[in-house]
PDB file of C-alpha atoms and ligand atoms in Angstrom:
ATOM      1  CA  MET A   1     190.169  15.633 -15.401  1.00  0.00           C
ATOM      2  CA  ILE A   2     190.007  12.160 -16.935  1.00  0.00           C
ATOM      3  CA  ARG A   3     190.780  11.866 -20.636  1.00  0.00           C
ATOM      4  CA  LYS A   4     188.988   9.197 -22.624  1.00  0.00           C
ATOM      5  CA  ILE A   5     190.831   7.159 -25.236  1.00  0.00           C
ATOM      6  CA  SER A   6     188.921   4.579 -27.217  1.00  0.00           C
ATOM      7  CA  ALA A   7     190.016   0.954 -27.322  1.00  0.00           C
ATOM      8  CA  LYS A   8     189.506   1.056 -31.086  1.00  0.00           C
ATOM      9  CA  GLU A   9     192.021   3.879 -31.466  1.00  0.00           C
ATOM     10  CA  ILE A  10     194.567   1.804 -29.556  1.00  0.00           C
ATOM     11  CA  THR A  11     193.858  -1.227 -31.760  1.00  0.00           C
ATOM     12  CA  ASN A  12     194.315   0.831 -34.953  1.00  0.00           C
ATOM     13  CA  ASN A  13     197.585   2.303 -33.750  1.00  0.00           C
ATOM     14  CA  ILE A  14     198.958  -1.106 -32.732  1.00  0.00           C
ATOM     15  CA  LYS A  15     197.957  -2.563 -36.093  1.00  0.00           C
ATOM     16  CA  GLU A  16     199.793   0.195 -37.976  1.00  0.00           C
ATOM     17  CA  MET A  17     202.814  -0.043 -35.681  1.00  0.00           C
ATOM     18  CA  CYS A  18     203.195  -3.807 -36.324  1.00  0.00           C
ATOM     19  CA  ILE A  19     203.323  -3.114 -40.058  1.00  0.00           C
ATOM     20  CA  GLU A  20     205.561  -0.049 -39.713  1.00  0.00           C
ATOM     21  CA  ALA A  21     208.101  -1.714 -37.416  1.00  0.00           C
ATOM     22  CA  ASN A  22     208.469  -4.715 -39.715  1.00  0.00           C
ATOM     23  CA  HIS A  23     209.201  -2.603 -42.814  1.00  0.00           C
ATOM     24  CA  TYR A  24     211.221   0.356 -41.550  1.00  0.00           C
ATOM     25  CA  LEU A  25     213.952   0.660 -38.944  1.00  0.00           C
ATOM     26  CA  SER A  26     214.281   3.793 -36.831  1.00  0.00           C
ATOM     27  CA  LYS A  27     216.625   6.530 -38.115  1.00  0.00           C
ATOM     28  CA  ASP A  28     219.271   5.806 -35.477  1.00  0.00           C
ATOM     29  CA  MET A  29     219.500   2.173 -36.662  1.00  0.00           C
ATOM     30  CA  GLU A  30     219.746   3.234 -40.319  1.00  0.00           C
ATOM     31  CA  THR A  31     222.470   5.760 -39.527  1.00  0.00           C
ATOM     32  CA  ALA A  32     224.414   3.227 -37.453  1.00  0.00           C
ATOM     33  CA  LEU A  33     224.327   0.637 -40.253  1.00  0.00           C
ATOM     34  CA  LYS A  34     225.595   3.218 -42.736  1.00  0.00           C
ATOM     35  CA  LYS A  35     228.378   4.336 -40.391  1.00  0.00           C
ATOM     36  CA  ALA A  36     229.335   0.707 -39.756  1.00  0.00           C
ATOM     37  CA  ALA A  37     229.561   0.043 -43.516  1.00  0.00           C
ATOM     38  CA  ASP A  38     231.941   3.013 -43.884  1.00  0.00           C
ATOM     39  CA  GLN A  39     234.139   1.936 -40.967  1.00  0.00           C
ATOM     40  CA  GLU A  40     234.155  -1.875 -41.309  1.00  0.00           C
ATOM     41  CA  GLU A  41     237.678  -3.121 -41.953  1.00  0.00           C
ATOM     42  CA  SER A  42     236.884  -6.486 -43.536  1.00  0.00           C
ATOM     43  CA  GLU A  43     235.976  -6.463 -47.247  1.00  0.00           C
ATOM     44  CA  LEU A  44     233.454  -9.274 -46.773  1.00  0.00           C
ATOM     45  CA  GLY A  45     232.026  -7.466 -43.735  1.00  0.00           C
ATOM     46  CA  LYS A  46     231.623  -4.312 -45.829  1.00  0.00           C
ATOM     47  CA  LYS A  47     229.763  -6.285 -48.502  1.00  0.00           C
ATOM     48  CA  ILE A  48     227.397  -7.794 -45.942  1.00  0.00           C
ATOM     49  CA  LEU A  49     226.668  -4.413 -44.395  1.00  0.00           C
ATOM     50  CA  ALA A  50     225.963  -3.024 -47.875  1.00  0.00           C
ATOM     51  CA  GLN A  51     223.545  -5.908 -48.497  1.00  0.00           C
ATOM     52  CA  LEU A  52     221.796  -5.239 -45.195  1.00  0.00           C
ATOM     53  CA  GLN A  53     221.324  -1.610 -46.221  1.00  0.00           C
ATOM     54  CA  GLU A  54     220.005  -2.634 -49.632  1.00  0.00           C
ATOM     55  CA  ASN A  55     217.633  -5.097 -47.948  1.00  0.00           C
ATOM     56  CA  LEU A  56     216.365  -2.323 -45.686  1.00  0.00           C
ATOM     57  CA  LEU A  57     215.760  -0.004 -48.623  1.00  0.00           C
ATOM     58  CA  THR A  58     213.913  -2.701 -50.580  1.00  0.00           C
ATOM     59  CA  ALA A  59     211.780  -3.575 -47.539  1.00  0.00           C
ATOM     60  CA  GLY A  60     210.496  -0.012 -47.280  1.00  0.00           C
ATOM     61  CA  GLN A  61     210.066   0.563 -51.013  1.00  0.00           C
ATOM     62  CA  GLU A  62     208.365  -2.723 -51.871  1.00  0.00           C
ATOM     63  CA  MET A  63     206.659  -3.363 -48.529  1.00  0.00           C
ATOM     64  CA  ILE A  64     208.422  -6.657 -47.909  1.00  0.00           C
ATOM     65  CA  PRO A  65     209.298  -7.339 -44.247  1.00  0.00           C
ATOM     66  CA  ILE A  66     212.927  -6.576 -43.370  1.00  0.00           C
ATOM     67  CA  CYS A  67     213.286 -10.174 -42.168  1.00  0.00           C
ATOM     68  CA  GLN A  68     211.202 -13.312 -42.607  1.00  0.00           C
ATOM     69  CA  ASP A  69     211.125 -13.648 -38.821  1.00  0.00           C
ATOM     70  CA  THR A  70     208.650 -10.879 -38.084  1.00  0.00           C
ATOM     71  CA  GLY A  71     208.956 -11.627 -34.405  1.00  0.00           C
ATOM     72  CA  MET A  72     206.802 -11.874 -31.326  1.00  0.00           C
ATOM     73  CA  ALA A  73     205.215  -8.500 -30.548  1.00  0.00           C
ATOM     74  CA  VAL A  74     206.583  -7.018 -27.327  1.00  0.00           C
ATOM     75  CA  VAL A  75     204.566  -3.985 -26.249  1.00  0.00           C
ATOM     76  CA  PHE A  76     205.570  -1.406 -23.645  1.00  0.00           C
ATOM     77  CA  VAL A  77     202.634   0.748 -22.547  1.00  0.00           C
ATOM     78  CA  GLU A  78     203.091   3.912 -20.527  1.00  0.00           C
ATOM     79  CA  ILE A  79     199.622   5.020 -19.569  1.00  0.00           C
ATOM     80  CA  GLY A  80     198.795   8.225 -17.722  1.00  0.00           C
ATOM     81  CA  GLN A  81     196.775   7.686 -14.567  1.00  0.00           C
ATOM     82  CA  ASP A  82     194.310  10.298 -15.865  1.00  0.00           C
ATOM     83  CA  VAL A  83     193.409   8.155 -18.884  1.00  0.00           C
ATOM     84  CA  HIS A  84     190.299   6.040 -19.122  1.00  0.00           C
ATOM     85  CA  VAL A  85     190.139   3.489 -21.934  1.00  0.00           C
ATOM     86  CA  GLU A  86     186.572   3.205 -23.138  1.00  0.00           C
ATOM     87  CA  GLY A  87     184.863   0.698 -25.391  1.00  0.00           C
ATOM     88  CA  GLY A  88     186.818  -2.353 -24.264  1.00  0.00           C
ATOM     89  CA  LEU A  89     189.744  -3.628 -22.250  1.00  0.00           C
ATOM     90  CA  LEU A  90     193.163  -2.122 -22.974  1.00  0.00           C
ATOM     91  CA  GLU A  91     194.715  -5.590 -23.018  1.00  0.00           C
ATOM     92  CA  ASN A  92     192.206  -6.912 -25.560  1.00  0.00           C
ATOM     93  CA  ALA A  93     192.663  -3.788 -27.699  1.00  0.00           C
ATOM     94  CA  ILE A  94     196.407  -4.467 -27.891  1.00  0.00           C
ATOM     95  CA  HIS A  95     196.048  -8.153 -28.807  1.00  0.00           C
ATOM     96  CA  GLU A  96     193.453  -7.237 -31.444  1.00  0.00           C
ATOM     97  CA  GLY A  97     195.853  -4.668 -32.940  1.00  0.00           C
ATOM     98  CA  VAL A  98     198.567  -7.327 -33.173  1.00  0.00           C
ATOM     99  CA  ARG A  99     196.110  -9.775 -34.749  1.00  0.00           C
ATOM    100  CA  LEU A 100     195.065  -7.244 -37.394  1.00  0.00           C
ATOM    101  CA  GLY A 101     198.601  -5.990 -38.010  1.00  0.00           C
ATOM    102  CA  TYR A 102     200.040  -9.446 -38.619  1.00  0.00           C
ATOM    103  CA  SER A 103     197.044 -10.655 -40.652  1.00  0.00           C
ATOM    104  CA  GLU A 104     196.442  -7.593 -42.832  1.00  0.00           C
ATOM    105  CA  GLY A 105     200.156  -6.816 -43.087  1.00  0.00           C
ATOM    106  CA  PHE A 106     200.905 -10.389 -44.312  1.00  0.00           C
ATOM    107  CA  LEU A 107     203.530 -10.787 -41.585  1.00  0.00           C
ATOM    108  CA  ARG A 108     204.707 -14.247 -40.596  1.00  0.00           C
ATOM    109  CA  LYS A 109     202.739 -15.729 -37.718  1.00  0.00           C
ATOM    110  CA  SER A 110     205.397 -16.993 -35.328  1.00  0.00           C
ATOM    111  CA  VAL A 111     203.581 -17.557 -32.037  1.00  0.00           C
ATOM    112  CA  VAL A 112     202.535 -20.917 -30.579  1.00  0.00           C
ATOM    113  CA  GLY A 113     199.709 -20.913 -28.021  1.00  0.00           C
ATOM    114  CA  ASP A 114     201.347 -23.336 -25.614  1.00  0.00           C
ATOM    115  CA  PRO A 115     205.139 -23.621 -25.257  1.00  0.00           C
ATOM    116  CA  LEU A 116     205.052 -27.455 -25.325  1.00  0.00           C
ATOM    117  CA  ILE A 117     201.963 -28.382 -27.346  1.00  0.00           C
ATOM    118  CA  ARG A 118     203.169 -25.834 -29.948  1.00  0.00           C
ATOM    119  CA  GLU A 119     200.153 -25.145 -32.119  1.00  0.00           C
ATOM    120  CA  ASN A 120     200.485 -21.906 -34.045  1.00  0.00           C
ATOM    121  CA  THR A 121     197.877 -19.315 -32.975  1.00  0.00           C
ATOM    122  CA  ARG A 122     197.758 -18.218 -36.644  1.00  0.00           C
ATOM    123  CA  ASP A 123     197.526 -14.509 -35.908  1.00  0.00           C
ATOM    124  CA  ASN A 124     200.743 -13.889 -33.923  1.00  0.00           C
ATOM    125  CA  THR A 125     198.829 -13.303 -30.695  1.00  0.00           C
ATOM    126  CA  PRO A 126     199.219 -13.024 -27.825  1.00  0.00           C
ATOM    127  CA  ALA A 127     201.608 -10.103 -27.526  1.00  0.00           C
ATOM    128  CA  VAL A 128     203.925  -9.779 -24.519  1.00  0.00           C
ATOM    129  CA  ILE A 129     202.739  -6.609 -22.769  1.00  0.00           C
ATOM    130  CA  TYR A 130     204.317  -4.491 -20.027  1.00  0.00           C
ATOM    131  CA  TYR A 131     202.404  -1.670 -18.343  1.00  0.00           C
ATOM    132  CA  ASP A 132     203.743   1.376 -16.623  1.00  0.00           C
ATOM    133  CA  ILE A 133     201.311   3.778 -14.929  1.00  0.00           C
ATOM    134  CA  VAL A 134     202.705   7.300 -15.222  1.00  0.00           C
ATOM    135  CA  ALA A 135     201.563  10.836 -14.446  1.00  0.00           C
ATOM    136  CA  GLY A 136     199.359  12.710 -16.919  1.00  0.00           C
ATOM    137  CA  ASP A 137     196.654  11.976 -19.482  1.00  0.00           C
ATOM    138  CA  LYS A 138     198.624  10.523 -22.390  1.00  0.00           C
ATOM    139  CA  ILE A 139     199.403   7.064 -23.606  1.00  0.00           C
ATOM    140  CA  LYS A 140     202.785   6.102 -25.060  1.00  0.00           C
ATOM    141  CA  ILE A 141     203.206   2.758 -26.765  1.00  0.00           C
ATOM    142  CA  THR A 142     206.453   1.184 -27.928  1.00  0.00           C
ATOM    143  CA  LEU A 143     205.980  -1.908 -30.068  1.00  0.00           C
ATOM    144  CA  ALA A 144     209.039  -4.058 -30.630  1.00  0.00           C
ATOM    145  CA  PRO A 145     208.695  -7.253 -32.718  1.00  0.00           C
ATOM    146  CA  LYS A 146     211.422  -9.537 -31.364  1.00  0.00           C
ATOM    147  CA  GLY A 147     213.099 -12.127 -33.555  1.00  0.00           C
ATOM    148  CA  PHE A 148     214.089 -15.319 -31.810  1.00  0.00           C
ATOM    149  CA  GLY A 149     217.408 -16.029 -33.519  1.00  0.00           C
ATOM    150  CA  SER A 150     218.835 -13.388 -31.216  1.00  0.00           C
ATOM    151  CA  GLU A 151     216.330 -13.864 -28.368  1.00  0.00           C
ATOM    152  CA  ASN A 152     217.501 -17.460 -28.000  1.00  0.00           C
ATOM    153  CA  MET A 153     221.069 -16.269 -27.453  1.00  0.00           C
ATOM    154  CA  SER A 154     220.144 -14.031 -24.509  1.00  0.00           C
ATOM    155  CA  ARG A 155     221.277 -14.883 -20.963  1.00  0.00           C
ATOM    156  CA  ILE A 156     220.674 -14.174 -17.285  1.00  0.00           C
ATOM    157  CA  PHE A 157     223.466 -14.318 -14.691  1.00  0.00           C
ATOM    158  CA  MET A 158     222.801 -14.211 -10.943  1.00  0.00           C
ATOM    159  CA  LEU A 159     226.222 -12.877  -9.979  1.00  0.00           C
ATOM    160  CA  LYS A 160     227.530 -12.408  -6.470  1.00  0.00           C
ATOM    161  CA  PRO A 161     228.118  -8.817  -5.282  1.00  0.00           C
ATOM    162  CA  SER A 162     231.837  -9.638  -5.041  1.00  0.00           C
ATOM    163  CA  ASP A 163     231.881 -10.359  -8.800  1.00  0.00           C
ATOM    164  CA  GLY A 164     231.569  -6.582  -9.231  1.00  0.00           C
ATOM    165  CA  ILE A 165     231.883  -4.686 -12.465  1.00  0.00           C
ATOM    166  CA  GLU A 166     234.442  -7.152 -13.842  1.00  0.00           C
ATOM    167  CA  GLY A 167     231.874  -9.925 -13.431  1.00  0.00           C
ATOM    168  CA  VAL A 168     229.340  -7.836 -15.344  1.00  0.00           C
ATOM    169  CA  LYS A 169     231.800  -7.218 -18.175  1.00  0.00           C
ATOM    170  CA  ASP A 170     232.586 -10.922 -18.328  1.00  0.00           C
ATOM    171  CA  ALA A 171     228.855 -11.792 -18.456  1.00  0.00           C
ATOM    172  CA  ILE A 172     228.289  -9.413 -21.386  1.00  0.00           C
ATOM    173  CA  LEU A 173     231.304 -10.623 -23.354  1.00  0.00           C
ATOM    174  CA  THR A 174     230.508 -14.297 -22.668  1.00  0.00           C
ATOM    175  CA  SER A 175     226.944 -13.821 -23.938  1.00  0.00           C
ATOM    176  CA  VAL A 176     228.047 -12.112 -27.135  1.00  0.00           C
ATOM    177  CA  ARG A 177     230.902 -14.554 -27.778  1.00  0.00           C
ATOM    178  CA  GLU A 178     228.582 -17.544 -27.363  1.00  0.00           C
ATOM    179  CA  ALA A 179     225.868 -15.914 -29.493  1.00  0.00           C
ATOM    180  CA  GLY A 180     228.331 -15.517 -32.377  1.00  0.00           C
ATOM    181  CA  PRO A 181     226.691 -15.786 -35.812  1.00  0.00           C
ATOM    182  CA  ASN A 182     223.432 -17.193 -34.369  1.00  0.00           C
ATOM    183  CA  ALA A 183     222.262 -13.734 -33.299  1.00  0.00           C
ATOM    184  CA  CYS A 184     222.512 -12.363 -36.880  1.00  0.00           C
ATOM    185  CA  PRO A 185     225.154  -9.708 -36.181  1.00  0.00           C
ATOM    186  CA  PRO A 186     225.765  -6.812 -36.133  1.00  0.00           C
ATOM    187  CA  MET A 187     223.847  -6.927 -32.883  1.00  0.00           C
ATOM    188  CA  VAL A 188     222.406  -4.423 -30.484  1.00  0.00           C
ATOM    189  CA  VAL A 189     223.100  -5.594 -26.943  1.00  0.00           C
ATOM    190  CA  GLY A 190     220.600  -4.700 -24.224  1.00  0.00           C
ATOM    191  CA  VAL A 191     221.834  -5.157 -20.664  1.00  0.00           C
ATOM    192  CA  GLY A 192     219.958  -4.986 -17.377  1.00  0.00           C
ATOM    193  CA  ILE A 193     221.917  -4.769 -14.135  1.00  0.00           C
ATOM    194  CA  GLY A 194     220.243  -4.960 -10.720  1.00  0.00           C
ATOM    195  CA  GLY A 195     216.691  -5.506  -9.548  1.00  0.00           C
ATOM    196  CA  THR A 196     215.583  -9.133  -9.206  1.00  0.00           C
ATOM    197  CA  PHE A 197     215.773 -12.140 -11.546  1.00  0.00           C
ATOM    198  CA  GLU A 198     212.861 -10.938 -13.719  1.00  0.00           C
ATOM    199  CA  LYS A 199     213.459  -7.202 -13.305  1.00  0.00           C
ATOM    200  CA  CYS A 200     216.940  -7.348 -14.831  1.00  0.00           C
ATOM    201  CA  ALA A 201     215.524  -9.214 -17.856  1.00  0.00           C
ATOM    202  CA  PHE A 202     212.908  -6.485 -18.274  1.00  0.00           C
ATOM    203  CA  LEU A 203     215.602  -3.785 -17.992  1.00  0.00           C
ATOM    204  CA  ALA A 204     217.641  -5.509 -20.703  1.00  0.00           C
ATOM    205  CA  LYS A 205     214.640  -5.807 -23.026  1.00  0.00           C
ATOM    206  CA  LYS A 206     213.650  -2.165 -22.494  1.00  0.00           C
ATOM    207  CA  ALA A 207     217.265  -1.089 -23.123  1.00  0.00           C
ATOM    208  CA  LEU A 208     216.937  -2.345 -26.712  1.00  0.00           C
ATOM    209  CA  THR A 209     214.278   0.305 -27.387  1.00  0.00           C
ATOM    210  CA  ARG A 210     216.533   3.220 -26.412  1.00  0.00           C
ATOM    211  CA  PRO A 211     217.933   5.055 -29.482  1.00  0.00           C
ATOM    212  CA  ILE A 212     221.317   3.500 -30.104  1.00  0.00           C
ATOM    213  CA  ASN A 213     223.016   6.875 -30.486  1.00  0.00           C
ATOM    214  CA  GLU A 214     222.084   7.767 -26.891  1.00  0.00           C
ATOM    215  CA  ASN A 215     224.200   6.634 -23.957  1.00  0.00           C
ATOM    216  CA  SER A 216     223.081   6.221 -20.365  1.00  0.00           C
ATOM    217  CA  SER A 217     222.831   9.455 -18.372  1.00  0.00           C
ATOM    218  CA  ILE A 218     224.798   7.792 -15.523  1.00  0.00           C
ATOM    219  CA  PRO A 219     228.501   8.570 -16.145  1.00  0.00           C
ATOM    220  CA  TYR A 220     229.959   5.171 -15.132  1.00  0.00           C
ATOM    221  CA  VAL A 221     227.258   3.299 -17.077  1.00  0.00           C
ATOM    222  CA  LYS A 222     227.976   5.400 -20.169  1.00  0.00           C
ATOM    223  CA  GLU A 223     231.659   4.492 -19.852  1.00  0.00           C
ATOM    224  CA  LEU A 224     230.733   0.824 -19.460  1.00  0.00           C
ATOM    225  CA  GLU A 225     228.534   0.968 -22.594  1.00  0.00           C
ATOM    226  CA  GLN A 226     231.406   2.426 -24.622  1.00  0.00           C
ATOM    227  CA  GLU A 227     234.013   0.031 -23.232  1.00  0.00           C
ATOM    228  CA  MET A 228     231.800  -2.996 -23.887  1.00  0.00           C
ATOM    229  CA  LEU A 229     231.042  -1.880 -27.446  1.00  0.00           C
ATOM    230  CA  ASP A 230     234.775  -1.541 -28.174  1.00  0.00           C
ATOM    231  CA  LYS A 231     235.561  -4.926 -26.613  1.00  0.00           C
ATOM    232  CA  ILE A 232     232.683  -6.679 -28.435  1.00  0.00           C
ATOM    233  CA  ASN A 233     233.891  -5.247 -31.720  1.00  0.00           C
ATOM    234  CA  MET A 234     237.342  -6.672 -31.027  1.00  0.00           C
ATOM    235  CA  LEU A 235     235.904 -10.217 -30.785  1.00  0.00           C
ATOM    236  CA  GLY A 236     236.079 -10.501 -34.584  1.00  0.00           C
ATOM    237  CA  ILE A 237     232.621 -12.075 -35.053  1.00  0.00           C
ATOM    238  CA  GLY A 238     231.722  -9.405 -37.620  1.00  0.00           C
ATOM    239  CA  PRO A 239     228.695  -8.839 -39.891  1.00  0.00           C
ATOM    240  CA  GLY A 240     226.826 -12.081 -40.500  1.00  0.00           C
ATOM    241  CA  GLY A 241     229.345 -13.805 -38.227  1.00  0.00           C
ATOM    242  CA  LEU A 242     231.813 -13.954 -41.110  1.00  0.00           C
ATOM    243  CA  GLY A 243     234.536 -11.901 -39.464  1.00  0.00           C
ATOM    244  CA  GLY A 244     235.150  -8.198 -39.150  1.00  0.00           C
ATOM    245  CA  THR A 245     235.203  -5.229 -36.843  1.00  0.00           C
ATOM    246  CA  THR A 246     231.435  -4.654 -36.595  1.00  0.00           C
ATOM    247  CA  THR A 247     229.962  -7.245 -34.235  1.00  0.00           C
ATOM    248  CA  ALA A 248     227.676  -4.810 -32.397  1.00  0.00           C
ATOM    249  CA  LEU A 249     226.215  -1.420 -33.249  1.00  0.00           C
ATOM    250  CA  ALA A 250     225.514  -0.458 -29.639  1.00  0.00           C
ATOM    251  CA  VAL A 251     225.428  -1.631 -26.048  1.00  0.00           C
ATOM    252  CA  ASN A 252     222.538  -0.101 -24.086  1.00  0.00           C
ATOM    253  CA  ILE A 253     222.584  -0.658 -20.326  1.00  0.00           C
ATOM    254  CA  ASN A 254     219.828   0.008 -17.782  1.00  0.00           C
ATOM    255  CA  THR A 255     220.361  -0.289 -14.030  1.00  0.00           C
ATOM    256  CA  TYR A 256     218.098  -0.584 -10.973  1.00  0.00           C
ATOM    257  CA  PRO A 257     218.632  -0.900  -7.212  1.00  0.00           C
ATOM    258  CA  THR A 258     219.113  -4.459  -6.021  1.00  0.00           C
ATOM    259  CA  HIS A 259     219.421  -6.603  -2.863  1.00  0.00           C
ATOM    260  CA  ILE A 260     222.578  -6.536  -0.701  1.00  0.00           C
ATOM    261  CA  ALA A 261     223.141 -10.236  -1.466  1.00  0.00           C
ATOM    262  CA  GLY A 262     222.895 -10.173  -5.245  1.00  0.00           C
ATOM    263  CA  LEU A 263     224.001  -8.747  -8.571  1.00  0.00           C
ATOM    264  CA  PRO A 264     221.579  -9.897 -11.314  1.00  0.00           C
ATOM    265  CA  VAL A 265     222.673  -9.251 -14.906  1.00  0.00           C
ATOM    266  CA  ALA A 266     220.617  -9.929 -18.028  1.00  0.00           C
ATOM    267  CA  VAL A 267     221.930  -9.700 -21.567  1.00  0.00           C
ATOM    268  CA  ASN A 268     219.178  -9.469 -24.170  1.00  0.00           C
ATOM    269  CA  ILE A 269     220.656  -9.658 -27.634  1.00  0.00           C
ATOM    270  CA  CYS A 270     218.969  -8.225 -30.691  1.00  0.00           C
ATOM    271  CA  CYS A 271     220.068  -8.709 -34.266  1.00  0.00           C
ATOM    272  CA  HIS A 272     220.617  -5.914 -36.807  1.00  0.00           C
ATOM    273  CA  VAL A 273     216.808  -5.869 -37.243  1.00  0.00           C
ATOM    274  CA  ASN A 274     216.304  -4.005 -33.971  1.00  0.00           C
ATOM    275  CA  ARG A 275     212.683  -3.023 -34.650  1.00  0.00           C
ATOM    276  CA  HIS A 276     210.462  -0.727 -32.693  1.00  0.00           C
ATOM    277  CA  ALA A 277     207.714   1.758 -33.449  1.00  0.00           C
ATOM    278  CA  VAL A 278     206.793   4.421 -30.910  1.00  0.00           C
ATOM    279  CA  ARG A 279     203.605   6.501 -30.698  1.00  0.00           C
ATOM    280  CA  GLU A 280     202.321   8.877 -28.063  1.00  0.00           C
ATOM    281  CA  TRP A 281     199.006  10.697 -27.987  1.00  0.00           C
TER     282      TRP A 281
HETATM  283  S1  SF4 B 301     217.531 -12.862 -35.391  1.00  0.00           S
HETATM  284 FE1  SF4 B 301     216.861 -11.028 -36.475  1.00  0.00          FE
HETATM  285  S2  SF4 B 301     217.812 -11.093 -38.511  1.00  0.00           S
HETATM  286 FE2  SF4 B 301     218.011 -13.123 -37.562  1.00  0.00          FE
HETATM  287  S3  SF4 B 301     216.259 -14.256 -38.399  1.00  0.00           S
HETATM  288 FE3  SF4 B 301     215.595 -13.383 -36.414  1.00  0.00          FE
HETATM  289  S4  SF4 B 301     214.709 -11.360 -36.878  1.00  0.00           S
HETATM  290 FE4  SF4 B 301     215.824 -12.046 -38.677  1.00  0.00          FE
END
C-alpha cells in the first residue's frame, strides 16, 4: 500500500527544522558542553565553556541564532519506498522549506549560487541533499546547517592499505591539529573510513549527526573513537583555541567496505555548534 505525503508538509517541516536547528542544540550536545565545563582543567577554558552555555541558553530564550554563521543546509532524507510525494517534487519541496526557514526565521543567507561568480542567492538555497531509499512508508529527515569555519578545516586522505590503522589515526590527529582554533573548538569530529573518494566524505558528514554520547556498534571502531578523543584532548588546543583539555566533545566514525588497493579517510570537522534537527513521520 502506497502512503501519500504532501510536498507542502515536507516544506513546512523543513522550514521549522531550519529555525529549530539554528536556535537549539540537541540534548546530547548540551549535556556534553556541561560535562566539559565541569571537567575542563584550564580556568580560561572553563570560562569559555561557561560562555558557550550561556550563549546557547540565550539563543533559545530570545530566539537569536546560536551563531551568526547559520550554515549551509545539509539534508539527509530517508524515504520509504512505499511513499509517494504528491503535489510537487520532493527536491523542490526541500529547497522551498530552506528558503522559507531562512527568510522567515531571519537566518543569515550564506549561500552563493556559483562557487566562482559568488553572487548570494539571498535565501540560503540550494540545500545539499542526500537521499536514501529505505523499506517502509515513512520519511525521516535530518537537517544539519553546516558552518564553514569548521567545514573549511575538513580533509580527505587517500591512504594506502599498508598505512593501516596507524595511518588513519595520524590523518585524524593531523586534521584536528591543523584546524586548531579555526574550527571554533570544542569540536565534534566526524570520520569516514572506506568506500570511495566521495563515499568516505559522505560517511564523515553523516557521522556528525549521530548522537555524540553513542559510540559505534563495531568494537574496534568504538575503541578507535575513544582513543582518538583522548589523544585530541591531549593536543592542548582547548575551548576557543585558547588552551585546555577540551578540544573535542566526540569523535564519531563510520566505516564502509572499500577497494583492495585503497584506504580512503575523510575527516569532517564541526564546531561546538553541531546543529541538526530530526523528524520522522
Ligand atoms: S565554525 Fe561554527 S561556531 Fe564557528 S563561526 Fe562557523 S558555525 Fe559559528
